[in-house]
mmCIF file of the N, C-alpha and C atoms, coordinates in Angstrom:
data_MODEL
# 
_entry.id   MODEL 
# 
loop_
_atom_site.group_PDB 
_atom_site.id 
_atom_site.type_symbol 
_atom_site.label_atom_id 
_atom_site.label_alt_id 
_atom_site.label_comp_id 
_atom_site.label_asym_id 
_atom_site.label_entity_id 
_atom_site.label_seq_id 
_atom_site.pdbx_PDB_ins_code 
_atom_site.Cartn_x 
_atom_site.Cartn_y 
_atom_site.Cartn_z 
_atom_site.occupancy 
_atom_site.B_iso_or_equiv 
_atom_site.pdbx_formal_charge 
_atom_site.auth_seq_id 
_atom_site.auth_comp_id 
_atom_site.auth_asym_id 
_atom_site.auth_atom_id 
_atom_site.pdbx_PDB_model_num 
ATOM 1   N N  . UNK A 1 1  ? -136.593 99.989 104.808 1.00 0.00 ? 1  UNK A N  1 
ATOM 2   C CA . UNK A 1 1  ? -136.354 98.556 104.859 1.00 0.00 ? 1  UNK A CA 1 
ATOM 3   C C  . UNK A 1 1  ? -135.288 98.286 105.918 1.00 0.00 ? 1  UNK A C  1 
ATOM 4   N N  . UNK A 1 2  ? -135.530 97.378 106.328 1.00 0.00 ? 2  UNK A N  1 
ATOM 5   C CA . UNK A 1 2  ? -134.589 97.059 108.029 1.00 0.00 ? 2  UNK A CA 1 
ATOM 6   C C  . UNK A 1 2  ? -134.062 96.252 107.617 1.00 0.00 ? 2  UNK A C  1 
ATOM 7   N N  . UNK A 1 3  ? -132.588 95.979 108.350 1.00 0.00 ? 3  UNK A N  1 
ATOM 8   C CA . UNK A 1 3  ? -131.715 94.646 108.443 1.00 0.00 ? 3  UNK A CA 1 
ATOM 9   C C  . UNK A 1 3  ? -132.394 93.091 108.835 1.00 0.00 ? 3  UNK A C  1 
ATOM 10  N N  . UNK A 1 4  ? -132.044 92.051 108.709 1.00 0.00 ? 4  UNK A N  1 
ATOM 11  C CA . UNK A 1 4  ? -132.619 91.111 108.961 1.00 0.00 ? 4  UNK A CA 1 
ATOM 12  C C  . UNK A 1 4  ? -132.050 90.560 110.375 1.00 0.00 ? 4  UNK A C  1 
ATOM 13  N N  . UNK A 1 5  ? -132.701 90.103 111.314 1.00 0.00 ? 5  UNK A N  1 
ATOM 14  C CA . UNK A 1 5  ? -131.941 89.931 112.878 1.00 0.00 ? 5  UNK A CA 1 
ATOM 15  C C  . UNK A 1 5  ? -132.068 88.640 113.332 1.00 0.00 ? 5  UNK A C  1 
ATOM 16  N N  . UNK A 1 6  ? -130.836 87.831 113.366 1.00 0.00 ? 6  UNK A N  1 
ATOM 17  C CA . UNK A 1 6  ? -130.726 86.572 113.945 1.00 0.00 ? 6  UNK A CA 1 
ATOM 18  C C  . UNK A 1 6  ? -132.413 85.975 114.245 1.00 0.00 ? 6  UNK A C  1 
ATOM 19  N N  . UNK A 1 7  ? -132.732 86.855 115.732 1.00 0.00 ? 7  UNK A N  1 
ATOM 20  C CA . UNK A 1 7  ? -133.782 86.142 116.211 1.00 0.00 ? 7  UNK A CA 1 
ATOM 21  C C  . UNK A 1 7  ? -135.115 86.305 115.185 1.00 0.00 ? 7  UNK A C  1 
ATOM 22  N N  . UNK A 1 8  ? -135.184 86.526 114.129 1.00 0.00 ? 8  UNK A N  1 
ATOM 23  C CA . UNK A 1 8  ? -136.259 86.634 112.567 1.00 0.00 ? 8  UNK A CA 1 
ATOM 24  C C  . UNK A 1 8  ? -135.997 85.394 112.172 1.00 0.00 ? 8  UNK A C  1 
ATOM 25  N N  . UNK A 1 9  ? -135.113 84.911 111.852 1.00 0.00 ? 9  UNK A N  1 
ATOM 26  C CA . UNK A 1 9  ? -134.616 83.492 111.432 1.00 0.00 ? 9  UNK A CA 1 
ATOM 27  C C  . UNK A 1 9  ? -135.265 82.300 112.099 1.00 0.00 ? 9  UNK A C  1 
ATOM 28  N N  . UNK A 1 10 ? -136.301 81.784 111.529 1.00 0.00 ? 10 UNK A N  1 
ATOM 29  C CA . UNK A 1 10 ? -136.896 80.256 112.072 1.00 0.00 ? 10 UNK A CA 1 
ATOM 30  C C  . UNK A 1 10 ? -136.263 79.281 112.501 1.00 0.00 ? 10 UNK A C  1 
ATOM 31  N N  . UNK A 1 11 ? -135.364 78.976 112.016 1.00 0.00 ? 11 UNK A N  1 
ATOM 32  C CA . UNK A 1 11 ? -134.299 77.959 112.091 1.00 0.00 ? 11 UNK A CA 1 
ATOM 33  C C  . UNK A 1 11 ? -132.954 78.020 112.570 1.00 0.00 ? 11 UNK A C  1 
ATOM 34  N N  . UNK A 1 12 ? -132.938 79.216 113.251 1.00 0.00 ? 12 UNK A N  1 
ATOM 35  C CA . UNK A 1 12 ? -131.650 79.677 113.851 1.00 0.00 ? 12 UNK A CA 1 
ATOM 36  C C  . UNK A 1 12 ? -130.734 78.805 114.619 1.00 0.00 ? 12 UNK A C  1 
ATOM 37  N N  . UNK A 1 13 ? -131.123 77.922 115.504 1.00 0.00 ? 13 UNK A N  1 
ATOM 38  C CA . UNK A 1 13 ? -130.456 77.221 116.011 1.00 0.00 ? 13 UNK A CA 1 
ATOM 39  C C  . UNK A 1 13 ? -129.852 75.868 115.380 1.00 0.00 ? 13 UNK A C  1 
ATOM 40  N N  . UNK A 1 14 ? -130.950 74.953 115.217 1.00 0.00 ? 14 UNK A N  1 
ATOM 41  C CA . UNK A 1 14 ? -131.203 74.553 114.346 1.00 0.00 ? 14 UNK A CA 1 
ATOM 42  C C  . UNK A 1 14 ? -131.489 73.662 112.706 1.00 0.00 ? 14 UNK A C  1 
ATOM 43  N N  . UNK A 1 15 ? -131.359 73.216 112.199 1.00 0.00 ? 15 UNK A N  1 
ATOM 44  C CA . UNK A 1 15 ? -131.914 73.266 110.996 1.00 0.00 ? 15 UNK A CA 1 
ATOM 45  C C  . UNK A 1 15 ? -132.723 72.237 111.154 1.00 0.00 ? 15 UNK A C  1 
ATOM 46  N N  . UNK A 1 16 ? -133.939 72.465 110.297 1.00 0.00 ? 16 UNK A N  1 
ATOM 47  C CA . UNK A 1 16 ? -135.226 71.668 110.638 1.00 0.00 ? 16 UNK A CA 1 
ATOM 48  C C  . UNK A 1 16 ? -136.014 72.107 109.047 1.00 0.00 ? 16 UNK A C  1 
ATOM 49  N N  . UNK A 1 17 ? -137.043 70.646 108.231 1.00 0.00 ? 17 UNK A N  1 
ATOM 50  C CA . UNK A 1 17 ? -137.325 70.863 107.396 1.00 0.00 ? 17 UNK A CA 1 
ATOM 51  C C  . UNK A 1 17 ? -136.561 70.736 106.564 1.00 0.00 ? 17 UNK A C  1 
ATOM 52  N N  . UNK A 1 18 ? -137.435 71.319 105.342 1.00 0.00 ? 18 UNK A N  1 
ATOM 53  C CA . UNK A 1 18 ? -136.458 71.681 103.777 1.00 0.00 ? 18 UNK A CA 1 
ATOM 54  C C  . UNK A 1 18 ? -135.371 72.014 103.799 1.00 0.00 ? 18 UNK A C  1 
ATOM 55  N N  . UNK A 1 19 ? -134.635 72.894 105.154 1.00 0.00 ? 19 UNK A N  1 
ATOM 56  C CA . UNK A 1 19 ? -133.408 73.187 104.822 1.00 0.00 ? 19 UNK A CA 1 
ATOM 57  C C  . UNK A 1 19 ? -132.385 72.094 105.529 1.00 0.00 ? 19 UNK A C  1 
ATOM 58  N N  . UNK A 1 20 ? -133.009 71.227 106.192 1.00 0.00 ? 20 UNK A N  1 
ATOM 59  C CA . UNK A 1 20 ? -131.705 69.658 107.004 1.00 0.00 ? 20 UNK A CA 1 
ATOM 60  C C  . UNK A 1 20 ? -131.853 68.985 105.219 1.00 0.00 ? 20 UNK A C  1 
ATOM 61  N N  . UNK A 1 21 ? -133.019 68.766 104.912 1.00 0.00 ? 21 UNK A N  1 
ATOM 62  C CA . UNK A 1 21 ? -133.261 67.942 103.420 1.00 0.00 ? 21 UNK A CA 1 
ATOM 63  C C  . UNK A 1 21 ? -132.158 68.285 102.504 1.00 0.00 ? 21 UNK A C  1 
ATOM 64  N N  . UNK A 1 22 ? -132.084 69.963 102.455 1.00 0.00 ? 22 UNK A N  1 
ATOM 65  C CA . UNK A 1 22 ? -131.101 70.213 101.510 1.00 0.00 ? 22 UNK A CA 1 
ATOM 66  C C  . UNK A 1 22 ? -129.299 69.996 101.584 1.00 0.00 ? 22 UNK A C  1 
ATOM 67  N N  . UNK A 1 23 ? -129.676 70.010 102.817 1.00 0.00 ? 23 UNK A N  1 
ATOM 68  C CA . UNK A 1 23 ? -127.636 70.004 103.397 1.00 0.00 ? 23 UNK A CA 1 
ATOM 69  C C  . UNK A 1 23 ? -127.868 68.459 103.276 1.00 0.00 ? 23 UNK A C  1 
ATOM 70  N N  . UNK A 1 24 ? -128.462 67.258 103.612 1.00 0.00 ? 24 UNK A N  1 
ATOM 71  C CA . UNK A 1 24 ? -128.064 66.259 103.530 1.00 0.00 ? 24 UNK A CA 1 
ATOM 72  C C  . UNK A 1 24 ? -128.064 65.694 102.343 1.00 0.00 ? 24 UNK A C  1 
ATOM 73  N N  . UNK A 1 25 ? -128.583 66.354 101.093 1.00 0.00 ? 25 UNK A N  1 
ATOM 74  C CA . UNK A 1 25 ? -128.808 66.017 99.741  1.00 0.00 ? 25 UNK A CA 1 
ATOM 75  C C  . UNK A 1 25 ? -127.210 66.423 99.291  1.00 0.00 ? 25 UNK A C  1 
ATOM 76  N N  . UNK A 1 26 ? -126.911 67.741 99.530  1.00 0.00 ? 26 UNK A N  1 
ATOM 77  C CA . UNK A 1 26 ? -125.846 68.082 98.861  1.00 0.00 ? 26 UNK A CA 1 
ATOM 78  C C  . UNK A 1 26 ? -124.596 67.350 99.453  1.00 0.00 ? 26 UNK A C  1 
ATOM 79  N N  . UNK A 1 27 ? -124.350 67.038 100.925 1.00 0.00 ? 27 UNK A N  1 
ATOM 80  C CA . UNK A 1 27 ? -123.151 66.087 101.576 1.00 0.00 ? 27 UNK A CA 1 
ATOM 81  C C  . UNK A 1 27 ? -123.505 64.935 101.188 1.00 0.00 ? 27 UNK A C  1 
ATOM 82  N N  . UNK A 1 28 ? -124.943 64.205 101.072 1.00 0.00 ? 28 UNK A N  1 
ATOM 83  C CA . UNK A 1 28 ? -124.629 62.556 100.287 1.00 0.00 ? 28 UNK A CA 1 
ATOM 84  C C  . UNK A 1 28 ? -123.986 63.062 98.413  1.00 0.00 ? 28 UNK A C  1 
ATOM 85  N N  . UNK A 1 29 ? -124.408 63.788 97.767  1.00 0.00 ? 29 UNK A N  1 
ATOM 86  C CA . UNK A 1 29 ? -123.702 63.617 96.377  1.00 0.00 ? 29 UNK A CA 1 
ATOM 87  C C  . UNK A 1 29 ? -122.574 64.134 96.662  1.00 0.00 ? 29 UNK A C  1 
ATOM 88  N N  . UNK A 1 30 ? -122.181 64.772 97.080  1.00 0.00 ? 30 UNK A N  1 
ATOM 89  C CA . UNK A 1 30 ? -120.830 65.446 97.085  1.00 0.00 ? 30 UNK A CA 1 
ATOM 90  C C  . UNK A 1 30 ? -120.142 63.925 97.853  1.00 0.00 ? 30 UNK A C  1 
ATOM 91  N N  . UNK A 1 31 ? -120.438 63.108 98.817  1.00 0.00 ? 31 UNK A N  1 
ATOM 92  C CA . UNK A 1 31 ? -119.904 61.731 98.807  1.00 0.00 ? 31 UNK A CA 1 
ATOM 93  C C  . UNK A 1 31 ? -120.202 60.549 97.491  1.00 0.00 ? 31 UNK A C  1 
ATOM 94  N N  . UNK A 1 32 ? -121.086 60.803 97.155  1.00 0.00 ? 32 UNK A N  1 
ATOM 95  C CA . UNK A 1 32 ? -121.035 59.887 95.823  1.00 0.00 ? 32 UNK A CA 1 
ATOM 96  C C  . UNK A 1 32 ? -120.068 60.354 94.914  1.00 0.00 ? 32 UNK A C  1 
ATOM 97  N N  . UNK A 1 33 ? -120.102 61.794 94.347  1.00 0.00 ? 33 UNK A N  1 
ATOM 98  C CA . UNK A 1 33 ? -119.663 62.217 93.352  1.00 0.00 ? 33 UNK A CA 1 
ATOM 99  C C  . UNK A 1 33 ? -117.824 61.840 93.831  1.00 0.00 ? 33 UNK A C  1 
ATOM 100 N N  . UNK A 1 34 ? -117.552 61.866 95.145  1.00 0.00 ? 34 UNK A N  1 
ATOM 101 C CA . UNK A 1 34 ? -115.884 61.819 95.160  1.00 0.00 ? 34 UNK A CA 1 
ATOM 102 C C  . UNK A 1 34 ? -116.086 60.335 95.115  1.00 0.00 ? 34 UNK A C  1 
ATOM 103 N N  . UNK A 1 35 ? -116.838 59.250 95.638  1.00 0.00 ? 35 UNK A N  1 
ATOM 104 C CA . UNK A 1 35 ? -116.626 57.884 95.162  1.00 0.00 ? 35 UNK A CA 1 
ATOM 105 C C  . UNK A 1 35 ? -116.430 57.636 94.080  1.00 0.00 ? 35 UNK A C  1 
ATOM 106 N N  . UNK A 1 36 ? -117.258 57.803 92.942  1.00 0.00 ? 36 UNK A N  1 
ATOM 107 C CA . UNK A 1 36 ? -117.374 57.968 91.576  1.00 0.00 ? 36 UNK A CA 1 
ATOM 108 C C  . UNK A 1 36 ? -116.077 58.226 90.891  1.00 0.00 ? 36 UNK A C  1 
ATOM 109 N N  . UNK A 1 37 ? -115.652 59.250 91.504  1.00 0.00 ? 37 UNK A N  1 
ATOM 110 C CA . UNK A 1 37 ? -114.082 59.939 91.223  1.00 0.00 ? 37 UNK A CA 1 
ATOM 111 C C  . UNK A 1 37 ? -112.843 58.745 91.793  1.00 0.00 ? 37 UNK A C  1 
ATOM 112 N N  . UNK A 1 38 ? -112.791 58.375 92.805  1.00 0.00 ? 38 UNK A N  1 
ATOM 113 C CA . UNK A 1 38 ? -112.148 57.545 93.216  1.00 0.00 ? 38 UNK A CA 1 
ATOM 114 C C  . UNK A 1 38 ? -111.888 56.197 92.999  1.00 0.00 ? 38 UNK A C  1 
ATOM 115 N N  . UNK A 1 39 ? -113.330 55.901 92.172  1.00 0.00 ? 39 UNK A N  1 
ATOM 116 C CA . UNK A 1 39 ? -113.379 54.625 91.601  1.00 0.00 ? 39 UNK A CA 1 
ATOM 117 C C  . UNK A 1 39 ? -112.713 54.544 89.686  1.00 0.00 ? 39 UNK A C  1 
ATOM 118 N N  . UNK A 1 40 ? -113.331 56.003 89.218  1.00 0.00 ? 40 UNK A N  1 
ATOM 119 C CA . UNK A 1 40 ? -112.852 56.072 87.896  1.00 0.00 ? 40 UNK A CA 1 
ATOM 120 C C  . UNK A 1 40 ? -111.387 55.994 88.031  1.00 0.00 ? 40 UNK A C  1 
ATOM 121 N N  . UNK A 1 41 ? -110.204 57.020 89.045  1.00 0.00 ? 41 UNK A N  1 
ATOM 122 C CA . UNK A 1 41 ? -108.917 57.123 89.269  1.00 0.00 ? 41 UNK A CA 1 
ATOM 123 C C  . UNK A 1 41 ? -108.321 55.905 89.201  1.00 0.00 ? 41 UNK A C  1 
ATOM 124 N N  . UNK A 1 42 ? -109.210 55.337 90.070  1.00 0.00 ? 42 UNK A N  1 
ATOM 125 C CA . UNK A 1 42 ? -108.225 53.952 90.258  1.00 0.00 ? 42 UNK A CA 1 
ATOM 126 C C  . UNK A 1 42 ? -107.978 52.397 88.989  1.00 0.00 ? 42 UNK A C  1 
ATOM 127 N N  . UNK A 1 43 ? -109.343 53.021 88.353  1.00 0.00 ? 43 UNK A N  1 
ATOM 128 C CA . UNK A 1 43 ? -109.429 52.026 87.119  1.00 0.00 ? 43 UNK A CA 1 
ATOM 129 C C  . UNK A 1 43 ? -108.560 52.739 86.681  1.00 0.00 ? 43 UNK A C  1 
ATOM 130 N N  . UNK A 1 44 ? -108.201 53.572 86.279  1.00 0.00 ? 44 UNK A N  1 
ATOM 131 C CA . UNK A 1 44 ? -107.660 54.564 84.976  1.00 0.00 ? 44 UNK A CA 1 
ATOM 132 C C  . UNK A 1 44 ? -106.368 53.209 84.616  1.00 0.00 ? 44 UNK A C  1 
ATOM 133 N N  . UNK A 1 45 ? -105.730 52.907 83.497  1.00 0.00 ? 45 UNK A N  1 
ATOM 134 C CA . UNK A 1 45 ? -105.071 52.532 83.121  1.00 0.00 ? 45 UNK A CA 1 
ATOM 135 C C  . UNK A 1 45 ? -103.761 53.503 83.039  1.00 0.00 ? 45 UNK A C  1 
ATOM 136 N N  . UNK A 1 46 ? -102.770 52.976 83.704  1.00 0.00 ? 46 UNK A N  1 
ATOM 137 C CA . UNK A 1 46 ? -101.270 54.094 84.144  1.00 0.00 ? 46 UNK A CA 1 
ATOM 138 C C  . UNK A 1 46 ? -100.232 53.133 82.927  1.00 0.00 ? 46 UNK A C  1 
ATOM 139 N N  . UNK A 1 47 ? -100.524 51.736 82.212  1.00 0.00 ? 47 UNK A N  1 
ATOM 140 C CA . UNK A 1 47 ? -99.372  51.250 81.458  1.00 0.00 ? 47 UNK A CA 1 
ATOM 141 C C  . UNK A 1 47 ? -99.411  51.527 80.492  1.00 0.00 ? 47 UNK A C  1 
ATOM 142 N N  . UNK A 1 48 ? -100.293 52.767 80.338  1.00 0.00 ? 48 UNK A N  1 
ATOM 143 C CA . UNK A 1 48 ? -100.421 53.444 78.684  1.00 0.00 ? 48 UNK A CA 1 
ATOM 144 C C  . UNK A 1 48 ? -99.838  54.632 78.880  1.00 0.00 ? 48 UNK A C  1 
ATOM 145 N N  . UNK A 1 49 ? -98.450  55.044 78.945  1.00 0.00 ? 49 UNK A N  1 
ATOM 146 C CA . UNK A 1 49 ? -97.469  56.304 78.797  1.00 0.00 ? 49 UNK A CA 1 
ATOM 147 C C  . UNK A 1 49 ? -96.457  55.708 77.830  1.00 0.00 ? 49 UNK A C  1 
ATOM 148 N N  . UNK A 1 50 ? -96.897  57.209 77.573  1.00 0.00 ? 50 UNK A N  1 
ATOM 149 C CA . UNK A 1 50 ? -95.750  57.700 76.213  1.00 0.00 ? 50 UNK A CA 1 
ATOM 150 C C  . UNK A 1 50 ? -94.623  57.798 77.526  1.00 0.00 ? 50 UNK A C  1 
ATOM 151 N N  . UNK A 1 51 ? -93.196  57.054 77.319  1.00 0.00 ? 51 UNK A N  1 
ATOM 152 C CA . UNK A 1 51 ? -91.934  57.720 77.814  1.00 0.00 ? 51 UNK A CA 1 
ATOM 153 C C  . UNK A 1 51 ? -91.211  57.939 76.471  1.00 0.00 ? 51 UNK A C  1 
ATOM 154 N N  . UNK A 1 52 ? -90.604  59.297 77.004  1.00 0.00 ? 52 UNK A N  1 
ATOM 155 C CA . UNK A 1 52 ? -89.757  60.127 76.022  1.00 0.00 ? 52 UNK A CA 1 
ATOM 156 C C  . UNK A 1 52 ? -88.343  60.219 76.591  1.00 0.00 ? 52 UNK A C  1 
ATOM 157 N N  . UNK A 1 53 ? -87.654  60.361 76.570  1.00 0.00 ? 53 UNK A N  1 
ATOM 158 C CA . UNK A 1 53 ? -85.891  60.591 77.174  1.00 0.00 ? 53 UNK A CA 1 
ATOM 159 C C  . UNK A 1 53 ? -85.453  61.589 76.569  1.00 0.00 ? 53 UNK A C  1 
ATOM 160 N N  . UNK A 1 54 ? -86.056  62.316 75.596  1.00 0.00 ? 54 UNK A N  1 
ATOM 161 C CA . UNK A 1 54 ? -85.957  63.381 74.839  1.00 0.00 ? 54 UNK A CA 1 
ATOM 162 C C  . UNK A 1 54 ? -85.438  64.879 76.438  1.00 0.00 ? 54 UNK A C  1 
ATOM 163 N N  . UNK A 1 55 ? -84.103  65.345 76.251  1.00 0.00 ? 55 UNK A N  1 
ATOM 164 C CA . UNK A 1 55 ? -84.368  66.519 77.697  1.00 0.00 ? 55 UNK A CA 1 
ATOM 165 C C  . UNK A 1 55 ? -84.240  68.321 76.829  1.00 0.00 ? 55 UNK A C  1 
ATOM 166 N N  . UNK A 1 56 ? -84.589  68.722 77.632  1.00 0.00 ? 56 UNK A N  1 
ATOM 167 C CA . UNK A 1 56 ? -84.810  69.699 76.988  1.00 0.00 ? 56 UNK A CA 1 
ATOM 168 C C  . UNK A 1 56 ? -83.762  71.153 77.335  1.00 0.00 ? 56 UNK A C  1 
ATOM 169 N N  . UNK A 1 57 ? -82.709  71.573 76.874  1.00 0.00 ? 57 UNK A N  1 
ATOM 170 C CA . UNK A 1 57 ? -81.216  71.438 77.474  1.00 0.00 ? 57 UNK A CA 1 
ATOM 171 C C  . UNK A 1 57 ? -81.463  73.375 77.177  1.00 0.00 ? 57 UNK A C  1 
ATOM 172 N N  . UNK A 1 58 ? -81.938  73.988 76.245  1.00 0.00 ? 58 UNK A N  1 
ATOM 173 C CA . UNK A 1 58 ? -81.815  75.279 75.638  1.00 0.00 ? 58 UNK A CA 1 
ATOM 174 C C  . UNK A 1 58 ? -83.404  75.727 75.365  1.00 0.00 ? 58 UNK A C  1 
ATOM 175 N N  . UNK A 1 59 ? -84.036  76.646 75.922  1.00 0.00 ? 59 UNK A N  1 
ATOM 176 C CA . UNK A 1 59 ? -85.387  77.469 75.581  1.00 0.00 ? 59 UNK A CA 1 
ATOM 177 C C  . UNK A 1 59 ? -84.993  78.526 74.354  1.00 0.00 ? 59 UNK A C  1 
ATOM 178 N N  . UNK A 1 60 ? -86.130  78.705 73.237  1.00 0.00 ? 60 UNK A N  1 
ATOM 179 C CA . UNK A 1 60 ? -85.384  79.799 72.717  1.00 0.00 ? 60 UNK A CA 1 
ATOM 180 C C  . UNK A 1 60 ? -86.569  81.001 73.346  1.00 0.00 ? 60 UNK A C  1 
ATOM 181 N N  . UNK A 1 61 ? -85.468  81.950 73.261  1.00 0.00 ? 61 UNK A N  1 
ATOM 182 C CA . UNK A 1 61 ? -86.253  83.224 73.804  1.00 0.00 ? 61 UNK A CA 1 
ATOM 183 C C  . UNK A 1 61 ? -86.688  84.415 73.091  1.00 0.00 ? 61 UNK A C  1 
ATOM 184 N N  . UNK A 1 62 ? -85.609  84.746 71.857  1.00 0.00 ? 62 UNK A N  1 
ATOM 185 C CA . UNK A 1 62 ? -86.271  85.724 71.135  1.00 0.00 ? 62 UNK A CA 1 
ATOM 186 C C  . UNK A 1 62 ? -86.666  85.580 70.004  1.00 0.00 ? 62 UNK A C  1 
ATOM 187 N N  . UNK A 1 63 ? -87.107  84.079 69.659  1.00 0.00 ? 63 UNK A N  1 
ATOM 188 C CA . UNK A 1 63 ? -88.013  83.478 68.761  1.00 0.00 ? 63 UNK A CA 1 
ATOM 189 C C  . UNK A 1 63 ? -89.436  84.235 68.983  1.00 0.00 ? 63 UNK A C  1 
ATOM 190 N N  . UNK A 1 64 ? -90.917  84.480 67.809  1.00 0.00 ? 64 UNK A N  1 
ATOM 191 C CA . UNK A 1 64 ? -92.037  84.846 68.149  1.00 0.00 ? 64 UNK A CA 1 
ATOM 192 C C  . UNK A 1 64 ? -92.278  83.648 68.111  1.00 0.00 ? 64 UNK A C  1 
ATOM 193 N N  . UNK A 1 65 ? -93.169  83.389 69.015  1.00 0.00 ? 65 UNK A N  1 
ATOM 194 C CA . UNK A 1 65 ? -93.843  82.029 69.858  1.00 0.00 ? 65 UNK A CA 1 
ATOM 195 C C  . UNK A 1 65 ? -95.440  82.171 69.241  1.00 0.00 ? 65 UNK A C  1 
ATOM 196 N N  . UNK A 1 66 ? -95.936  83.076 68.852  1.00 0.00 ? 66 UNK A N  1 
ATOM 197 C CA . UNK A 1 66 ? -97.512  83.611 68.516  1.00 0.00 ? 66 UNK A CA 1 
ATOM 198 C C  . UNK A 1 66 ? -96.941  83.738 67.024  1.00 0.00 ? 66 UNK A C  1 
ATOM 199 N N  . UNK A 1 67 ? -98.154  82.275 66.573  1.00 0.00 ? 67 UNK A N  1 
ATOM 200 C CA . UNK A 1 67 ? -98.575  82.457 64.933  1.00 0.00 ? 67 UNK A CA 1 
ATOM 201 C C  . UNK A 1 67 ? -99.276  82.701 64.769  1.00 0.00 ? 67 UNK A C  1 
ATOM 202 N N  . UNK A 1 68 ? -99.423  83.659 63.456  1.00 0.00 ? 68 UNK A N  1 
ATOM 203 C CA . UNK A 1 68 ? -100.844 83.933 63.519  1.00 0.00 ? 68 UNK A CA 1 
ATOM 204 C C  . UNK A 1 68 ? -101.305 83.913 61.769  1.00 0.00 ? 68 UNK A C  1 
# 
């Protein structure tokens, strides 16, 4: 069985057919899908946080942290 060699490739230069169809399918959703994203972000409601003032001054360390 032999290696496969550039000039074997139909479309080498190129892209033509099923495979331009497929790259432009996947770059239009991959632009919808970040619109989609950009539009949900921006609705998101930000005046719904919990603020806490609570600071956190001492970690304990040789407490076991794993209950089990």
């Amino acid at each position: 069985m032999s290696e496969p060699r550039l000039e074997d490739i139909d479309d080498y230069d190129t892209l033509k057919g099923k495979k331009k169809k497929v790259v432009w399918i996947v770059i239009i959703v991959g632009l919808v899908l970040g619109a989609i994203y950009s539009i949900a972000y921006n609705m998101y409601d930000y005046e719904d946080k919990v603020e806490t003032n609570d600071i956190v001054k001492e970690l304990p360390v040789n407490q076991n942290i794993i209950t089990r």
